[in-house]
Short mmCIF file of C-alpha atoms and ligand atoms in Angstrom, two decimals:
data_model
loop_
_atom_site.label_atom_id
_atom_site.label_comp_id
_atom_site.label_asym_id
_atom_site.label_seq_id
_atom_site.Cartn_x
_atom_site.Cartn_y
_atom_site.Cartn_z
CA MET A 7 126.17 134.53 59.92
CA VAL A 8 124.65 137.34 60.56
CA ALA A 9 121.26 135.60 59.89
CA SER A 10 121.83 133.34 62.64
CA LEU A 11 122.03 136.65 65.42
CA LEU A 12 118.39 137.01 63.87
CA THR A 13 117.43 133.26 64.72
CA ASN A 14 116.21 132.75 68.49
CA LEU A 15 117.89 129.37 69.36
CA PRO A 16 115.65 126.06 68.80
CA GLY A 17 113.36 124.81 70.47
CA THR A 18 113.25 128.25 72.40
CA ARG A 19 110.63 131.09 71.12
CA ASP A 20 109.27 134.52 71.16
CA ILE A 21 106.30 134.86 72.76
CA LEU A 22 104.71 137.96 70.28
CA PRO A 23 101.90 140.64 72.44
CA GLU A 24 99.35 138.91 70.30
CA GLU A 25 99.17 136.88 71.85
CA VAL A 26 100.68 137.68 75.38
CA SER A 27 97.14 138.44 76.51
CA SER A 28 96.60 135.27 76.59
CA TRP A 29 99.04 134.58 78.96
CA HIS A 30 98.25 136.66 81.16
CA LEU A 31 94.90 135.78 81.45
CA VAL A 32 95.94 131.93 82.48
CA GLU A 33 98.79 133.58 85.24
CA ASP A 34 96.65 136.12 86.69
CA ALA A 35 92.97 132.45 86.42
CA ALA A 36 96.05 130.34 88.35
CA ARG A 37 97.32 133.44 91.47
CA GLY A 38 93.21 133.85 91.44
CA ILE A 39 92.35 130.34 92.24
CA PHE A 40 95.17 128.97 93.49
CA SER A 41 95.26 132.19 96.84
CA ARG A 42 91.90 131.20 97.27
CA TYR A 43 93.13 127.53 98.53
CA GLY A 44 95.84 128.95 100.35
CA PHE A 45 98.95 128.62 97.74
CA GLN A 46 101.54 131.36 98.07
CA GLU A 47 103.66 132.29 94.72
CA ILE A 48 107.62 131.79 95.09
CA ARG A 49 110.08 132.84 92.89
CA PRO A 50 113.19 130.53 93.19
CA PRO A 51 116.22 131.65 90.91
CA LEU A 52 115.96 130.28 87.53
CA LEU A 53 119.76 128.36 88.13
CA GLU A 54 120.84 125.84 90.75
CA ALA A 55 124.31 124.31 91.68
CA THR A 56 123.58 120.71 89.69
CA GLU A 57 123.63 117.92 92.26
CA LEU A 58 120.31 119.19 93.76
CA PHE A 59 118.86 118.25 90.79
CA ALA A 60 121.28 115.39 90.27
CA ARG A 61 120.32 113.81 93.51
CA GLY A 62 116.63 115.74 94.00
CA ILE A 63 115.31 114.27 90.83
CA GLY A 64 117.87 111.46 89.95
CA GLY A 65 120.84 110.36 88.39
CA GLU A 66 119.71 108.49 85.95
CA THR A 67 116.77 109.88 84.85
CA ASP A 68 116.54 110.99 81.01
CA ILE A 69 116.29 115.16 82.43
CA VAL A 70 119.34 115.04 84.72
CA GLY A 71 121.29 112.07 82.14
CA LYS A 72 120.64 113.47 78.68
CA GLU A 73 117.99 117.03 79.15
CA MET A 74 120.01 119.23 81.54
CA TYR A 75 121.98 122.67 80.46
CA THR A 76 125.17 123.01 82.32
CA PHE A 77 127.87 124.60 82.49
CA GLN A 78 130.61 126.13 85.34
CA ASP A 79 130.33 129.54 86.47
CA GLN A 80 133.65 130.95 86.40
CA GLY A 81 133.98 129.95 89.66
CA GLY A 82 134.32 126.63 88.64
CA LYS A 83 130.53 125.24 90.55
CA SER A 84 128.39 122.73 87.80
CA VAL A 85 125.23 124.73 87.99
CA SER A 86 122.50 124.23 85.76
CA LEU A 87 118.54 125.94 84.57
CA ARG A 88 116.88 124.67 86.81
CA PRO A 89 114.57 122.12 84.56
CA GLU A 90 111.44 121.50 86.60
CA ALA A 91 110.81 123.66 90.38
CA THR A 92 110.71 120.66 93.04
CA ALA A 93 113.73 120.56 93.99
CA SER A 94 114.24 123.99 94.42
CA THR A 95 110.75 125.00 96.04
CA VAL A 96 111.72 122.05 98.92
CA ARG A 97 115.07 123.99 98.79
CA ALA A 98 114.04 126.96 99.68
CA TYR A 99 111.38 125.03 101.31
CA LEU A 100 113.59 123.90 104.24
CA GLN A 101 116.46 126.68 103.80
CA HIS A 102 113.64 128.81 104.89
CA SER A 103 112.91 126.79 107.45
CA MET A 104 109.47 127.01 106.69
CA HIS A 105 109.12 124.16 107.84
CA ARG A 106 108.88 125.30 111.25
CA GLU A 107 106.02 126.66 110.78
CA ALA A 108 102.51 125.48 112.19
CA GLY A 109 100.17 123.59 109.29
CA LEU A 110 100.75 123.15 106.00
CA SER A 111 103.46 124.90 103.15
CA ARG A 112 101.37 125.61 99.65
CA LEU A 113 103.04 127.34 97.67
CA TYR A 114 103.27 127.96 93.88
CA TYR A 115 105.16 129.32 90.85
CA ILE A 116 104.50 130.68 87.68
CA GLY A 117 107.39 130.63 85.15
CA PRO A 118 109.99 128.65 82.51
CA MET A 119 112.23 125.47 82.16
CA PHE A 120 114.63 124.62 80.73
CA ARG A 121 115.34 121.12 79.37
CA HIS A 122 117.06 120.19 76.11
CA GLU A 123 114.92 117.75 74.40
CA LYS A 124 113.94 116.83 71.09
CA LYS A 125 111.88 118.85 69.12
CA GLN A 126 108.82 118.27 68.40
CA LYS A 127 104.76 120.30 68.95
CA GLY A 128 104.54 120.84 72.17
CA ARG A 129 107.70 120.47 73.22
CA TRP A 130 109.72 123.35 73.33
CA ARG A 131 113.91 123.82 74.97
CA GLN A 132 112.87 126.35 77.31
CA PHE A 133 108.47 125.62 78.35
CA TYR A 134 106.17 128.09 81.16
CA GLN A 135 104.83 125.87 84.07
CA ILE A 136 102.40 126.32 86.08
CA GLY A 137 103.03 124.48 89.52
CA ALA A 138 101.96 123.85 93.24
CA GLU A 139 103.51 122.39 95.70
CA ALA A 140 101.71 121.64 98.87
CA LEU A 141 104.28 120.81 101.88
CA GLY A 142 103.92 119.68 105.26
CA SER A 143 101.25 116.71 104.68
CA GLU A 144 101.46 113.39 104.21
CA HIS A 145 97.27 113.11 104.97
CA PRO A 146 95.66 111.81 101.02
CA ALA A 147 93.00 114.77 101.34
CA ILE A 148 95.66 116.80 100.50
CA GLU A 149 96.17 114.71 97.05
CA ALA A 150 92.24 115.30 96.36
CA GLU A 151 92.19 118.70 98.00
CA VAL A 152 94.90 119.42 95.17
CA ILE A 153 93.79 117.66 91.60
CA GLU A 154 90.77 119.67 92.62
CA MET A 155 91.91 122.03 92.27
CA THR A 156 93.44 121.99 89.27
CA LEU A 157 91.38 120.73 87.33
CA PHE A 158 89.02 123.79 88.85
CA PHE A 159 91.19 125.96 87.27
CA LEU A 160 91.30 124.27 83.89
CA GLU A 161 87.24 125.13 84.18
CA SER A 162 87.59 127.43 84.33
CA LEU A 163 89.34 128.65 80.93
CA GLU A 164 87.02 126.22 79.81
CA VAL A 165 89.41 123.29 78.77
CA GLN A 166 88.62 119.74 78.38
CA SER A 167 90.61 116.98 79.85
CA GLN A 168 90.80 114.05 81.46
CA LEU A 169 92.72 112.62 85.02
CA LEU A 170 94.50 109.81 84.98
CA ILE A 171 96.16 107.82 88.63
CA ASN A 172 97.69 105.65 89.81
CA SER A 173 99.94 104.67 93.41
CA VAL A 174 104.22 104.01 92.68
CA GLY A 175 104.33 101.85 95.77
CA ASP A 176 107.19 102.96 98.34
CA GLY A 177 110.85 102.97 99.24
CA LYS A 178 108.92 99.82 101.08
CA CYS A 179 107.26 97.55 98.09
CA ARG A 180 109.08 99.58 94.86
CA PRO A 181 112.10 97.70 96.07
CA GLN A 182 110.88 94.14 95.13
CA TYR A 183 108.23 95.11 92.31
CA ILE A 184 111.29 96.54 90.67
CA GLU A 185 113.16 93.85 90.94
CA LEU A 186 110.10 91.21 89.54
CA LEU A 187 109.81 93.75 85.53
CA ARG A 188 113.67 92.88 85.45
CA GLN A 189 113.11 89.52 85.83
CA ASN A 190 110.10 89.65 83.17
CA LEU A 191 112.80 91.58 80.48
CA ARG A 192 115.24 90.36 81.36
CA ARG A 193 113.72 87.26 79.58
CA HIS A 194 112.50 89.03 76.61
CA GLN A 195 114.94 91.06 75.62
CA ALA A 196 116.28 90.29 72.47
CA GLU A 197 112.80 91.30 71.91
CA LEU A 198 112.76 95.20 73.67
CA CYS A 199 113.57 97.96 72.42
CA GLU A 200 117.46 99.85 72.31
CA ASP A 201 115.56 102.14 74.67
CA CYS A 202 114.61 99.72 77.37
CA ARG A 203 116.87 97.41 76.47
CA GLN A 204 119.14 99.75 78.70
CA ARG A 205 116.36 100.68 80.94
CA ALA A 206 115.87 97.35 82.67
CA GLU A 207 118.77 97.89 84.20
CA THR A 208 118.81 101.09 85.20
CA ASN A 209 115.88 103.03 85.23
CA THR A 210 113.01 100.11 84.56
CA LEU A 211 110.10 101.47 85.39
CA ARG A 212 110.82 103.38 82.78
CA VAL A 213 110.28 100.78 80.50
CA LEU A 214 105.81 101.20 81.22
CA ASP A 215 106.27 104.95 79.09
CA CYS A 216 107.43 103.10 76.27
CA LYS A 217 105.71 104.17 73.30
CA VAL A 218 107.75 101.76 70.55
CA ALA A 219 104.75 99.25 68.30
CA THR A 220 107.25 95.87 69.71
CA CYS A 221 107.11 96.63 73.06
CA GLN A 222 103.84 97.07 73.78
CA PRO A 223 102.67 93.06 74.32
CA ILE A 224 105.31 93.35 76.41
CA ILE A 225 104.92 95.99 78.43
CA ASN A 226 101.31 94.90 78.38
CA ALA A 227 101.70 91.70 80.42
CA LEU A 228 104.25 92.22 82.63
CA PRO A 229 102.81 92.55 86.81
CA LYS A 230 101.13 96.35 87.59
CA ILE A 231 102.36 98.24 90.63
CA ALA A 232 98.18 97.85 92.03
CA ASP A 233 99.50 94.01 92.88
CA HIS A 234 102.69 94.62 95.10
CA LEU A 235 101.43 97.83 96.79
CA CYS A 236 102.27 97.29 100.67
CA GLU A 237 99.72 97.77 102.42
CA GLU A 238 100.51 101.15 103.93
CA CYS A 239 100.46 102.50 100.05
CA ALA A 240 97.93 100.74 99.01
CA GLN A 241 95.31 101.80 102.06
CA HIS A 242 96.55 105.33 100.40
CA PHE A 243 95.47 104.83 97.39
CA GLU A 244 92.40 103.75 97.90
CA GLN A 245 92.05 106.92 100.12
CA VAL A 246 93.34 108.95 97.81
CA LYS A 247 90.25 107.51 95.60
CA SER A 248 86.94 107.53 98.07
CA TYR A 249 88.18 111.18 99.31
CA LEU A 250 88.52 112.28 95.10
CA GLN A 251 84.85 109.97 94.13
CA ALA A 252 83.90 112.34 97.26
CA ALA A 253 84.44 115.62 95.32
CA GLY A 254 83.23 114.29 92.17
CA ILE A 255 85.59 114.12 90.13
CA SER A 256 85.98 111.03 88.17
CA TYR A 257 90.33 109.63 86.88
CA GLU A 258 91.56 106.65 85.38
CA ILE A 259 93.33 104.16 86.84
CA VAL A 260 96.29 103.30 84.30
CA PRO A 261 98.80 101.00 86.43
CA ARG A 262 101.40 101.87 82.96
CA LEU A 263 101.49 105.87 85.22
CA VAL A 264 105.17 106.96 86.46
CA ARG A 265 106.56 109.09 85.55
CA GLY A 266 109.85 110.70 85.01
CA LEU A 267 111.51 112.02 88.36
CA ASP A 268 112.98 109.19 90.91
CA TYR A 269 111.36 111.67 93.38
CA TYR A 270 107.93 109.72 93.21
CA VAL A 271 105.99 107.46 96.21
CA LYS A 272 102.16 106.81 96.81
CA THR A 273 100.10 108.77 94.26
CA ALA A 274 101.30 109.96 90.88
CA PHE A 275 98.91 111.95 88.11
CA GLU A 276 98.92 113.30 84.79
CA ILE A 277 95.88 115.65 83.33
CA VAL A 278 96.26 114.71 79.66
CA SER A 279 93.90 116.16 76.39
CA ALA A 280 92.79 115.03 73.97
CA GLU A 281 93.39 118.83 72.24
CA LEU A 282 96.62 118.27 72.61
CA GLY A 283 97.99 115.43 70.06
CA ALA A 284 100.86 113.85 70.56
CA GLN A 285 102.59 115.66 73.54
CA ASN A 286 99.43 115.53 75.84
CA ALA A 287 100.13 116.08 79.31
CA LEU A 288 99.83 118.93 80.12
CA VAL A 289 99.69 118.24 84.04
CA GLY A 290 102.18 115.35 86.11
CA GLY A 291 102.66 115.42 89.67
CA GLY A 292 102.38 113.23 92.61
CA ARG A 293 103.72 112.49 96.14
CA TYR A 294 107.23 112.84 97.31
CA ASP A 295 107.48 111.95 100.68
CA GLY A 296 111.00 111.55 100.46
CA LEU A 297 113.00 114.02 98.59
CA ALA A 298 113.83 117.36 101.69
CA GLU A 299 115.63 113.58 103.45
CA VAL A 300 117.02 113.22 100.21
CA LEU A 301 118.43 116.40 98.94
CA GLY A 302 119.87 116.63 103.44
CA GLY A 303 116.12 118.17 105.51
CA PRO A 304 114.49 116.78 107.69
CA ARG A 305 111.78 114.12 106.41
CA VAL A 306 108.74 116.08 104.69
CA PRO A 307 105.93 115.04 102.76
CA GLY A 308 105.13 116.82 100.06
CA PHE A 309 102.15 116.79 96.85
CA GLY A 310 102.04 118.59 94.15
CA PHE A 311 101.91 119.56 90.59
CA ALA A 312 103.02 121.51 87.73
CA MET A 313 101.58 122.27 84.11
CA GLY A 314 103.09 123.13 80.99
CA LEU A 315 102.24 126.92 80.18
CA ASP A 316 102.75 126.25 77.02
CA ARG A 317 100.47 123.35 76.58
CA LEU A 318 97.89 124.93 78.14
CA VAL A 319 97.81 128.03 75.75
CA MET A 320 98.28 126.59 72.75
CA ILE A 321 94.95 124.50 73.07
CA LEU A 322 93.01 127.69 74.81
CA PRO A 323 89.76 127.87 73.51
CA GLU A 324 88.82 131.02 71.57
CA SER A 325 85.97 132.65 73.25
CA VAL A 326 88.81 132.83 76.83
CA ARG A 327 91.31 133.87 74.44
CA ALA A 328 88.84 136.67 73.79
CA ARG A 329 88.62 137.51 77.67
CA GLY A 330 92.20 137.81 77.98
CA LYS A 331 92.21 140.76 75.21
CA HIS A 332 91.53 144.60 75.63
CA PRO A 333 91.72 146.94 73.08
CA PRO A 334 91.29 150.16 73.55
CA GLU A 335 88.94 152.17 74.01
CA LEU A 336 89.76 155.12 72.38
CA TYR A 337 91.57 155.61 69.09
CA LEU A 338 91.91 159.51 68.45
CA VAL A 339 92.60 160.66 65.00
CA TYR A 340 93.55 164.47 64.54
CA LEU A 341 93.94 166.38 61.95
CA GLY A 342 96.88 169.00 61.65
CA GLU A 343 98.86 170.61 64.36
CA ALA A 344 97.07 172.49 66.18
CA ALA A 345 94.50 168.89 67.02
CA LEU A 346 97.16 166.09 67.57
CA SER A 347 98.42 169.22 70.99
CA LYS A 348 94.88 168.98 71.72
CA ALA A 349 94.99 164.94 71.30
CA LEU A 350 97.45 164.58 73.80
CA LEU A 351 96.04 166.89 75.73
CA ILE A 352 92.99 164.61 75.95
CA ALA A 353 94.56 160.93 76.05
CA ARG A 354 96.74 162.15 78.63
CA SER A 355 93.70 163.60 80.65
CA LEU A 356 91.16 160.56 79.90
CA ARG A 357 94.78 158.11 80.38
CA HIS A 358 95.10 158.81 83.88
CA LYS A 359 92.29 159.17 84.55
CA GLY A 360 91.93 155.03 83.75
CA PHE A 361 90.98 154.92 80.09
CA ALA A 362 93.24 153.05 77.13
CA CYS A 363 93.87 155.09 74.22
CA HIS A 364 95.69 155.35 71.52
CA LEU A 365 96.71 157.98 68.71
CA GLU A 366 100.03 158.05 66.55
CA PHE A 367 101.67 160.35 65.36
CA ALA A 368 102.56 160.09 61.51
CA GLY A 369 99.78 161.44 60.92
CA GLY A 370 97.77 160.92 57.68
CA SER A 371 94.82 161.27 55.87
CA LEU A 372 91.86 160.66 57.97
CA LYS A 373 90.90 157.46 56.22
CA SER A 374 94.23 156.22 56.67
CA GLN A 375 93.89 156.94 60.70
CA MET A 376 90.90 154.86 60.74
CA ARG A 377 92.24 152.08 58.72
CA LEU A 378 95.22 152.06 62.33
CA ALA A 379 91.34 152.82 64.44
CA ASN A 380 90.49 149.50 62.92
CA ARG A 381 93.57 147.43 62.70
CA VAL A 382 94.13 147.93 66.89
CA GLY A 383 91.02 146.84 67.61
CA ALA A 384 89.83 150.32 69.45
CA ARG A 385 86.02 150.80 70.36
CA THR A 386 85.68 154.49 70.14
CA VAL A 387 87.32 156.82 67.30
CA LEU A 388 86.84 160.33 68.35
CA PHE A 389 88.01 163.10 65.52
CA ILE A 390 89.42 166.33 66.45
CA GLY A 391 90.21 168.47 63.23
CA GLU A 392 89.60 172.66 63.08
CA ASP A 393 85.49 172.66 63.38
CA GLU A 394 86.34 169.90 66.16
CA LEU A 395 88.73 172.03 67.95
CA ALA A 396 87.14 175.83 67.39
CA ARG A 397 83.66 175.03 69.11
CA ASP A 398 85.36 172.56 71.97
CA ARG A 399 83.13 169.45 70.83
CA TYR A 400 83.73 166.05 69.30
CA ILE A 401 82.76 163.48 66.99
CA ILE A 402 83.01 159.73 67.82
CA LYS A 403 82.27 156.63 66.79
CA ARG A 404 81.05 153.82 67.72
CA MET A 405 82.79 151.30 65.82
CA GLU A 406 81.28 148.01 67.34
CA ASP A 407 77.22 149.34 65.06
CA SER A 408 79.18 152.17 63.37
CA THR A 409 76.96 154.37 65.50
CA GLN A 410 78.57 158.40 66.04
CA GLN A 411 77.32 161.25 67.91
CA GLU A 412 78.79 165.53 68.75
CA VAL A 413 80.08 164.84 72.45
CA SER A 414 81.70 167.08 75.69
CA LEU A 415 85.31 166.46 77.04
CA GLU A 416 82.85 165.18 79.75
CA GLU A 417 80.47 163.35 78.14
CA LEU A 418 83.27 161.27 76.28
CA GLU A 419 84.56 160.44 79.55
CA ALA A 420 80.90 159.32 79.94
CA PHE A 421 80.30 157.55 77.22
CA LEU A 422 83.26 155.84 77.13
CA ARG A 423 82.74 154.75 80.95
CA MET A 424 79.19 153.50 80.18
CA GLN A 425 80.86 150.99 76.89
CA ARG A 426 83.69 148.94 79.34
CA PRO A 427 82.05 145.68 79.58
P1 HAM B 15 106.79 116.89 84.23
O1 HAM B 15 105.61 116.09 84.43
O2 HAM B 15 107.98 116.61 83.79
O3 HAM B 15 106.69 117.40 86.53
O4 HAM B 15 106.19 118.18 83.95
C1 HAM B 15 105.34 119.35 83.48
C2 HAM B 15 104.42 119.43 82.25
O5 HAM B 15 105.78 120.21 82.21
C3 HAM B 15 104.21 118.32 81.23
O6 HAM B 15 102.82 117.20 81.93
C4 HAM B 15 104.12 119.44 80.54
O7 HAM B 15 102.72 119.98 80.03
C5 HAM B 15 105.22 120.52 81.21
N1 HAM B 15 106.29 120.53 79.86
C6 HAM B 15 107.45 119.19 80.37
N2 HAM B 15 108.01 119.54 79.24
C7 HAM B 15 108.32 120.23 78.73
C8 HAM B 15 108.69 121.39 77.50
N3 HAM B 15 109.83 120.47 76.49
N4 HAM B 15 108.00 121.36 76.46
C9 HAM B 15 106.54 121.83 76.87
N5 HAM B 15 105.72 121.25 77.76
C10 HAM B 15 107.00 120.45 78.95
C11 HAM B 15 107.69 117.70 86.60
O8 HAM B 15 108.01 119.07 85.96
C12 HAM B 15 107.22 118.14 88.30
N6 HAM B 15 108.40 118.19 88.97
C13 HAM B 15 105.80 118.14 88.28
C14 HAM B 15 105.72 118.01 90.00
C15 HAM B 15 105.58 119.50 90.91
N7 HAM B 15 105.13 117.37 90.41
C16 HAM B 15 105.42 117.50 91.57
N8 HAM B 15 105.99 118.66 92.03
#
């Protein structure tokens, strides 16, 4: 009984201090780069009315039908932990009348999402996304701009990835295509896996997503949506591709890419990484011109994406992770009570001047304190013994090459400044 209190829930995890530095690095990079493209941060709540997701994402989707953390609050209202943040962002955009402002609204968010999925590598029940939504433009150039920003962000973190795109049509052409798929699938009902048999009737497009080996020959032979787009969608897709080409972005067209949320129209895309294994999707996104209306607002075209932050941190190269680590600039080693008092004064003064200083209170031998200095990765160590106290001059050791020198406190400050990368 007690043991279970000392264990987190399955699918959740503690992100420990040594890993958090990589998370900060990634979040800071996103904030820096996204703001250059005019995106501003928004922080919607984690808890929303269940209906927002049911309508926005679609009642037949796995996310809404099977994976949401839904409960009744004390007032008897059905609420859900957000499984994604596009619906919330559009809700906030409408609620705060951002659609009345001139120009595009470019919004981004960073935070936890919740889906009760089957646990596997790269998949958590509480996971984190960095997402961006551009609201208010039908222009295909926004697709290219947002995708370019995402790839630039990933490149800045030295993450190798591949862009996959497709068009999923819209309310005019998709229903006919779905009907065509359904007719085809009915002919193969006996050969399909159980999930596909059910999806063929309820959420037909998702059949294209099936990974079961025996379904593959049937799915590969199905008609492709690209051959059944209406004139408007086909033209839009052509323009998106030409804007991507103009930006020098290479992509692969994947006719089976349909995504698991109902709000998408026209462009859908994913960015995958071979380093991720089975759950290889790093980024998922697309256009959702009808979402605002579905939520009861005016028509607001939108395009955006979300990236799995957990997955991104998982594949961050070691050299990039190192950029996020900020070990103490100075570790203070002291011998005796008087030396401790002096160490505290020095540390306080240096910290107020902006230096990261570390000391422990267990005291102990020189050797044991040096061991701790090594463990925290301190760049420089300052020794304070009786002799140093008396002369007000101190020995410092540069840990990188073990060189030592004697310094005054003013010289120490200048030395630390010089050591900064
Ligand atoms: P999504 O494809 O459901 O799209 O999720 C986007 C990304 O979140 C995925 O590619 C993956 O990296 C990450 N992700 C999803 N589920 C999990 C999980 N259980 N564990 C770890 N990572 C996960 C959306 O959420 C849309 N709202 C994206 C969007 C924004 N479309 C337009 N705007």
